């Protein structure tokens, strides 16, 4: 079955960097769109970055220019390089997979992205 396992979360000071990774297994990785989502306490889950199977990427306005999503189809991994982190970036970050190419705003999220990792905490202190 599809498995997604995130790693790389942690605590960092404002202005710092973190790199998240997601290891995927159980499906034909290079045919799926992959995305990073986050959920802060008391807030809805929001899409952060997306890469489609053809390599096209998209980002939430709040992270453009600071975050970079990338995928390694040979290793079945997804990464999110996060620079210039801000306290507003504090959240649990999730890796998600979609069976076909979708947009970051695709709704309902659970239908567009049926596969999710367990999440990894990112805490940015000011």
mmCIF file with all atom_site columns, C-alpha atoms in Angstrom:
data_model
loop_
_atom_site.group_PDB
_atom_site.id
_atom_site.type_symbol
_atom_site.label_atom_id
_atom_site.label_alt_id
_atom_site.label_comp_id
_atom_site.label_asym_id
_atom_site.label_entity_id
_atom_site.label_seq_id
_atom_site.pdbx_PDB_ins_code
_atom_site.Cartn_x
_atom_site.Cartn_y
_atom_site.Cartn_z
_atom_site.occupancy
_atom_site.B_iso_or_equiv
_atom_site.pdbx_formal_charge
_atom_site.auth_seq_id
_atom_site.auth_comp_id
_atom_site.auth_asym_id
_atom_site.auth_atom_id
_atom_site.pdbx_PDB_model_num
ATOM 1   C CA . UNK A 1 1   ? 0.000   0.000  0.000   1.00 0.00 ? 1   UNK A CA 1
ATOM 2   C CA . UNK A 1 2   ? 0.981   3.630  -0.357  1.00 0.00 ? 2   UNK A CA 1
ATOM 3   C CA . UNK A 1 3   ? 3.249   4.835  2.419   1.00 0.00 ? 3   UNK A CA 1
ATOM 4   C CA . UNK A 1 4   ? 4.591   8.323  2.953   1.00 0.00 ? 4   UNK A CA 1
ATOM 5   C CA . UNK A 1 5   ? 7.071   9.028  5.733   1.00 0.00 ? 5   UNK A CA 1
ATOM 6   C CA . UNK A 1 6   ? 8.213   12.552 6.520   1.00 0.00 ? 6   UNK A CA 1
ATOM 7   C CA . UNK A 1 7   ? 11.399  13.547 8.287   1.00 0.00 ? 7   UNK A CA 1
ATOM 8   C CA . UNK A 1 8   ? 13.483  16.634 8.915   1.00 0.00 ? 8   UNK A CA 1
ATOM 9   C CA . UNK A 1 9   ? 11.226  18.708 11.123  1.00 0.00 ? 9   UNK A CA 1
ATOM 10  C CA . UNK A 1 10  ? 12.516  20.476 14.197  1.00 0.00 ? 10  UNK A CA 1
ATOM 11  C CA . UNK A 1 11  ? 12.973  23.793 15.939  1.00 0.00 ? 11  UNK A CA 1
ATOM 12  C CA . UNK A 1 12  ? 14.763  26.760 14.419  1.00 0.00 ? 12  UNK A CA 1
ATOM 13  C CA . UNK A 1 13  ? 15.032  30.455 15.027  1.00 0.00 ? 13  UNK A CA 1
ATOM 14  C CA . UNK A 1 14  ? 13.418  32.994 12.776  1.00 0.00 ? 14  UNK A CA 1
ATOM 15  C CA . UNK A 1 15  ? 15.457  33.475 9.635   1.00 0.00 ? 15  UNK A CA 1
ATOM 16  C CA . UNK A 1 16  ? 16.824  29.955 9.752   1.00 0.00 ? 16  UNK A CA 1
ATOM 17  C CA . UNK A 1 17  ? 16.406  27.021 7.386   1.00 0.00 ? 17  UNK A CA 1
ATOM 18  C CA . UNK A 1 18  ? 15.105  23.480 7.482   1.00 0.00 ? 18  UNK A CA 1
ATOM 19  C CA . UNK A 1 19  ? 14.831  20.755 4.889   1.00 0.00 ? 19  UNK A CA 1
ATOM 20  C CA . UNK A 1 20  ? 11.935  18.300 5.005   1.00 0.00 ? 20  UNK A CA 1
ATOM 21  C CA . UNK A 1 21  ? 11.995  14.951 3.269   1.00 0.00 ? 21  UNK A CA 1
ATOM 22  C CA . UNK A 1 22  ? 9.310   12.463 2.379   1.00 0.00 ? 22  UNK A CA 1
ATOM 23  C CA . UNK A 1 23  ? 10.032  8.850  1.478   1.00 0.00 ? 23  UNK A CA 1
ATOM 24  C CA . UNK A 1 24  ? 7.357   7.249  -0.693  1.00 0.00 ? 24  UNK A CA 1
ATOM 25  C CA . UNK A 1 25  ? 6.658   3.601  -1.352  1.00 0.00 ? 25  UNK A CA 1
ATOM 26  C CA . UNK A 1 26  ? 3.943   1.262  -2.577  1.00 0.00 ? 26  UNK A CA 1
ATOM 27  C CA . UNK A 1 27  ? 3.072   2.953  -5.874  1.00 0.00 ? 27  UNK A CA 1
ATOM 28  C CA . UNK A 1 28  ? 4.520   4.245  -9.127  1.00 0.00 ? 28  UNK A CA 1
ATOM 29  C CA . UNK A 1 29  ? 5.979   7.395  -7.655  1.00 0.00 ? 29  UNK A CA 1
ATOM 30  C CA . UNK A 1 30  ? 6.863   9.257  -10.838 1.00 0.00 ? 30  UNK A CA 1
ATOM 31  C CA . UNK A 1 31  ? 3.268   9.240  -12.088 1.00 0.00 ? 31  UNK A CA 1
ATOM 32  C CA . UNK A 1 32  ? 1.800   10.966 -9.030  1.00 0.00 ? 32  UNK A CA 1
ATOM 33  C CA . UNK A 1 33  ? 1.645   14.613 -8.120  1.00 0.00 ? 33  UNK A CA 1
ATOM 34  C CA . UNK A 1 34  ? 3.217   15.299 -4.730  1.00 0.00 ? 34  UNK A CA 1
ATOM 35  C CA . UNK A 1 35  ? 2.548   18.109 -2.339  1.00 0.00 ? 35  UNK A CA 1
ATOM 36  C CA . UNK A 1 36  ? 3.454   19.582 1.015   1.00 0.00 ? 36  UNK A CA 1
ATOM 37  C CA . UNK A 1 37  ? 0.709   20.831 3.305   1.00 0.00 ? 37  UNK A CA 1
ATOM 38  C CA . UNK A 1 38  ? 0.795   22.313 6.772   1.00 0.00 ? 38  UNK A CA 1
ATOM 39  C CA . UNK A 1 39  ? -1.571  22.811 9.658   1.00 0.00 ? 39  UNK A CA 1
ATOM 40  C CA . UNK A 1 40  ? -1.013  25.227 12.485  1.00 0.00 ? 40  UNK A CA 1
ATOM 41  C CA . UNK A 1 41  ? -2.952  24.977 15.776  1.00 0.00 ? 41  UNK A CA 1
ATOM 42  C CA . UNK A 1 42  ? -6.468  26.270 15.348  1.00 0.00 ? 42  UNK A CA 1
ATOM 43  C CA . UNK A 1 43  ? -6.092  26.719 11.592  1.00 0.00 ? 43  UNK A CA 1
ATOM 44  C CA . UNK A 1 44  ? -7.178  24.775 8.548   1.00 0.00 ? 44  UNK A CA 1
ATOM 45  C CA . UNK A 1 45  ? -4.722  22.632 6.643   1.00 0.00 ? 45  UNK A CA 1
ATOM 46  C CA . UNK A 1 46  ? -3.228  24.627 3.777   1.00 0.00 ? 46  UNK A CA 1
ATOM 47  C CA . UNK A 1 47  ? -1.298  23.705 0.683   1.00 0.00 ? 47  UNK A CA 1
ATOM 48  C CA . UNK A 1 48  ? 2.304   24.927 0.725   1.00 0.00 ? 48  UNK A CA 1
ATOM 49  C CA . UNK A 1 49  ? 3.940   23.559 -2.420  1.00 0.00 ? 49  UNK A CA 1
ATOM 50  C CA . UNK A 1 50  ? 3.213   21.105 -5.192  1.00 0.00 ? 50  UNK A CA 1
ATOM 51  C CA . UNK A 1 51  ? 5.129   19.278 -7.890  1.00 0.00 ? 51  UNK A CA 1
ATOM 52  C CA . UNK A 1 52  ? 3.287   17.482 -10.650 1.00 0.00 ? 52  UNK A CA 1
ATOM 53  C CA . UNK A 1 53  ? 4.568   14.364 -12.388 1.00 0.00 ? 53  UNK A CA 1
ATOM 54  C CA . UNK A 1 54  ? 5.867   16.523 -15.234 1.00 0.00 ? 54  UNK A CA 1
ATOM 55  C CA . UNK A 1 55  ? 7.958   18.577 -12.839 1.00 0.00 ? 55  UNK A CA 1
ATOM 56  C CA . UNK A 1 56  ? 5.813   21.692 -12.803 1.00 0.00 ? 56  UNK A CA 1
ATOM 57  C CA . UNK A 1 57  ? 5.734   23.321 -9.402  1.00 0.00 ? 57  UNK A CA 1
ATOM 58  C CA . UNK A 1 58  ? 3.457   25.743 -7.613  1.00 0.00 ? 58  UNK A CA 1
ATOM 59  C CA . UNK A 1 59  ? 3.605   27.496 -4.259  1.00 0.00 ? 59  UNK A CA 1
ATOM 60  C CA . UNK A 1 60  ? 1.381   29.259 -1.804  1.00 0.00 ? 60  UNK A CA 1
ATOM 61  C CA . UNK A 1 61  ? 1.908   33.011 -1.961  1.00 0.00 ? 61  UNK A CA 1
ATOM 62  C CA . UNK A 1 62  ? 3.068   33.024 1.647   1.00 0.00 ? 62  UNK A CA 1
ATOM 63  C CA . UNK A 1 63  ? 6.115   30.856 0.864   1.00 0.00 ? 63  UNK A CA 1
ATOM 64  C CA . UNK A 1 64  ? 7.079   31.942 -2.642  1.00 0.00 ? 64  UNK A CA 1
ATOM 65  C CA . UNK A 1 65  ? 10.748  32.832 -2.860  1.00 0.00 ? 65  UNK A CA 1
ATOM 66  C CA . UNK A 1 66  ? 11.489  31.129 0.478   1.00 0.00 ? 66  UNK A CA 1
ATOM 67  C CA . UNK A 1 67  ? 10.503  27.475 -0.030  1.00 0.00 ? 67  UNK A CA 1
ATOM 68  C CA . UNK A 1 68  ? 11.565  25.115 -2.797  1.00 0.00 ? 68  UNK A CA 1
ATOM 69  C CA . UNK A 1 69  ? 9.925   21.779 -3.539  1.00 0.00 ? 69  UNK A CA 1
ATOM 70  C CA . UNK A 1 70  ? 11.804  19.071 -5.397  1.00 0.00 ? 70  UNK A CA 1
ATOM 71  C CA . UNK A 1 71  ? 11.379  15.412 -6.227  1.00 0.00 ? 71  UNK A CA 1
ATOM 72  C CA . UNK A 1 72  ? 13.812  12.618 -6.968  1.00 0.00 ? 72  UNK A CA 1
ATOM 73  C CA . UNK A 1 73  ? 11.978  10.026 -9.027  1.00 0.00 ? 73  UNK A CA 1
ATOM 74  C CA . UNK A 1 74  ? 14.931  7.643  -8.889  1.00 0.00 ? 74  UNK A CA 1
ATOM 75  C CA . UNK A 1 75  ? 14.833  7.567  -5.077  1.00 0.00 ? 75  UNK A CA 1
ATOM 76  C CA . UNK A 1 76  ? 11.070  8.048  -4.623  1.00 0.00 ? 76  UNK A CA 1
ATOM 77  C CA . UNK A 1 77  ? 11.621  11.038 -2.411  1.00 0.00 ? 77  UNK A CA 1
ATOM 78  C CA . UNK A 1 78  ? 10.145  14.495 -2.069  1.00 0.00 ? 78  UNK A CA 1
ATOM 79  C CA . UNK A 1 79  ? 11.867  17.423 -0.400  1.00 0.00 ? 79  UNK A CA 1
ATOM 80  C CA . UNK A 1 80  ? 10.968  20.882 0.823   1.00 0.00 ? 80  UNK A CA 1
ATOM 81  C CA . UNK A 1 81  ? 13.799  23.325 1.385   1.00 0.00 ? 81  UNK A CA 1
ATOM 82  C CA . UNK A 1 82  ? 12.578  26.061 3.690   1.00 0.00 ? 82  UNK A CA 1
ATOM 83  C CA . UNK A 1 83  ? 14.634  29.234 4.010   1.00 0.00 ? 83  UNK A CA 1
ATOM 84  C CA . UNK A 1 84  ? 14.046  32.523 5.801   1.00 0.00 ? 84  UNK A CA 1
ATOM 85  C CA . UNK A 1 85  ? 11.648  30.813 8.153   1.00 0.00 ? 85  UNK A CA 1
ATOM 86  C CA . UNK A 1 86  ? 9.169   32.932 10.061  1.00 0.00 ? 86  UNK A CA 1
ATOM 87  C CA . UNK A 1 87  ? 7.148   32.248 13.198  1.00 0.00 ? 87  UNK A CA 1
ATOM 88  C CA . UNK A 1 88  ? 4.064   32.033 10.966  1.00 0.00 ? 88  UNK A CA 1
ATOM 89  C CA . UNK A 1 89  ? 5.600   28.932 9.356   1.00 0.00 ? 89  UNK A CA 1
ATOM 90  C CA . UNK A 1 90  ? 5.211   27.009 12.617  1.00 0.00 ? 90  UNK A CA 1
ATOM 91  C CA . UNK A 1 91  ? 2.967   24.013 11.896  1.00 0.00 ? 91  UNK A CA 1
ATOM 92  C CA . UNK A 1 92  ? 2.822   20.302 11.361  1.00 0.00 ? 92  UNK A CA 1
ATOM 93  C CA . UNK A 1 93  ? 3.944   19.635 7.789   1.00 0.00 ? 93  UNK A CA 1
ATOM 94  C CA . UNK A 1 94  ? 2.497   16.773 5.783   1.00 0.00 ? 94  UNK A CA 1
ATOM 95  C CA . UNK A 1 95  ? 3.563   15.091 2.596   1.00 0.00 ? 95  UNK A CA 1
ATOM 96  C CA . UNK A 1 96  ? 0.677   14.061 0.308   1.00 0.00 ? 96  UNK A CA 1
ATOM 97  C CA . UNK A 1 97  ? 0.255   12.212 -2.974  1.00 0.00 ? 97  UNK A CA 1
ATOM 98  C CA . UNK A 1 98  ? -2.311  12.607 -5.754  1.00 0.00 ? 98  UNK A CA 1
ATOM 99  C CA . UNK A 1 99  ? -2.991  9.960  -8.385  1.00 0.00 ? 99  UNK A CA 1
ATOM 100 C CA . UNK A 1 100 ? -3.057  12.556 -11.162 1.00 0.00 ? 100 UNK A CA 1
ATOM 101 C CA . UNK A 1 101 ? -1.757  16.064 -11.780 1.00 0.00 ? 101 UNK A CA 1
ATOM 102 C CA . UNK A 1 102 ? -3.735  18.560 -9.739  1.00 0.00 ? 102 UNK A CA 1
ATOM 103 C CA . UNK A 1 103 ? -3.493  22.150 -8.619  1.00 0.00 ? 103 UNK A CA 1
ATOM 104 C CA . UNK A 1 104 ? -2.472  23.206 -5.141  1.00 0.00 ? 104 UNK A CA 1
ATOM 105 C CA . UNK A 1 105 ? -5.979  24.513 -4.576  1.00 0.00 ? 105 UNK A CA 1
ATOM 106 C CA . UNK A 1 106 ? -7.702  21.281 -5.613  1.00 0.00 ? 106 UNK A CA 1
ATOM 107 C CA . UNK A 1 107 ? -10.707 20.557 -3.369  1.00 0.00 ? 107 UNK A CA 1
ATOM 108 C CA . UNK A 1 108 ? -11.834 18.596 -1.532  1.00 0.00 ? 108 UNK A CA 1
ATOM 109 C CA . UNK A 1 109 ? -8.285  18.002 -0.378  1.00 0.00 ? 109 UNK A CA 1
ATOM 110 C CA . UNK A 1 110 ? -8.932  14.450 0.808   1.00 0.00 ? 110 UNK A CA 1
ATOM 111 C CA . UNK A 1 111 ? -10.242 13.479 -2.638  1.00 0.00 ? 111 UNK A CA 1
ATOM 112 C CA . UNK A 1 112 ? -7.494  15.224 -4.569  1.00 0.00 ? 112 UNK A CA 1
ATOM 113 C CA . UNK A 1 113 ? -4.771  13.905 -2.251  1.00 0.00 ? 113 UNK A CA 1
ATOM 114 C CA . UNK A 1 114 ? -5.880  10.512 -0.889  1.00 0.00 ? 114 UNK A CA 1
ATOM 115 C CA . UNK A 1 115 ? -2.497  9.592  0.574   1.00 0.00 ? 115 UNK A CA 1
ATOM 116 C CA . UNK A 1 116 ? -0.840  11.335 3.506   1.00 0.00 ? 116 UNK A CA 1
ATOM 117 C CA . UNK A 1 117 ? 2.147   10.961 5.751   1.00 0.00 ? 117 UNK A CA 1
ATOM 118 C CA . UNK A 1 118 ? 1.983   11.191 9.526   1.00 0.00 ? 118 UNK A CA 1
ATOM 119 C CA . UNK A 1 119 ? 3.366   14.734 9.626   1.00 0.00 ? 119 UNK A CA 1
ATOM 120 C CA . UNK A 1 120 ? 6.461   16.375 11.058  1.00 0.00 ? 120 UNK A CA 1
ATOM 121 C CA . UNK A 1 121 ? 6.528   19.350 13.419  1.00 0.00 ? 121 UNK A CA 1
ATOM 122 C CA . UNK A 1 122 ? 8.256   22.566 12.422  1.00 0.00 ? 122 UNK A CA 1
ATOM 123 C CA . UNK A 1 123 ? 8.624   25.212 15.115  1.00 0.00 ? 123 UNK A CA 1
ATOM 124 C CA . UNK A 1 124 ? 10.067  28.637 14.355  1.00 0.00 ? 124 UNK A CA 1
ATOM 125 C CA . UNK A 1 125 ? 10.845  30.874 17.294  1.00 0.00 ? 125 UNK A CA 1
ATOM 126 C CA . UNK A 1 126 ? 11.241  34.624 16.977  1.00 0.00 ? 126 UNK A CA 1
#
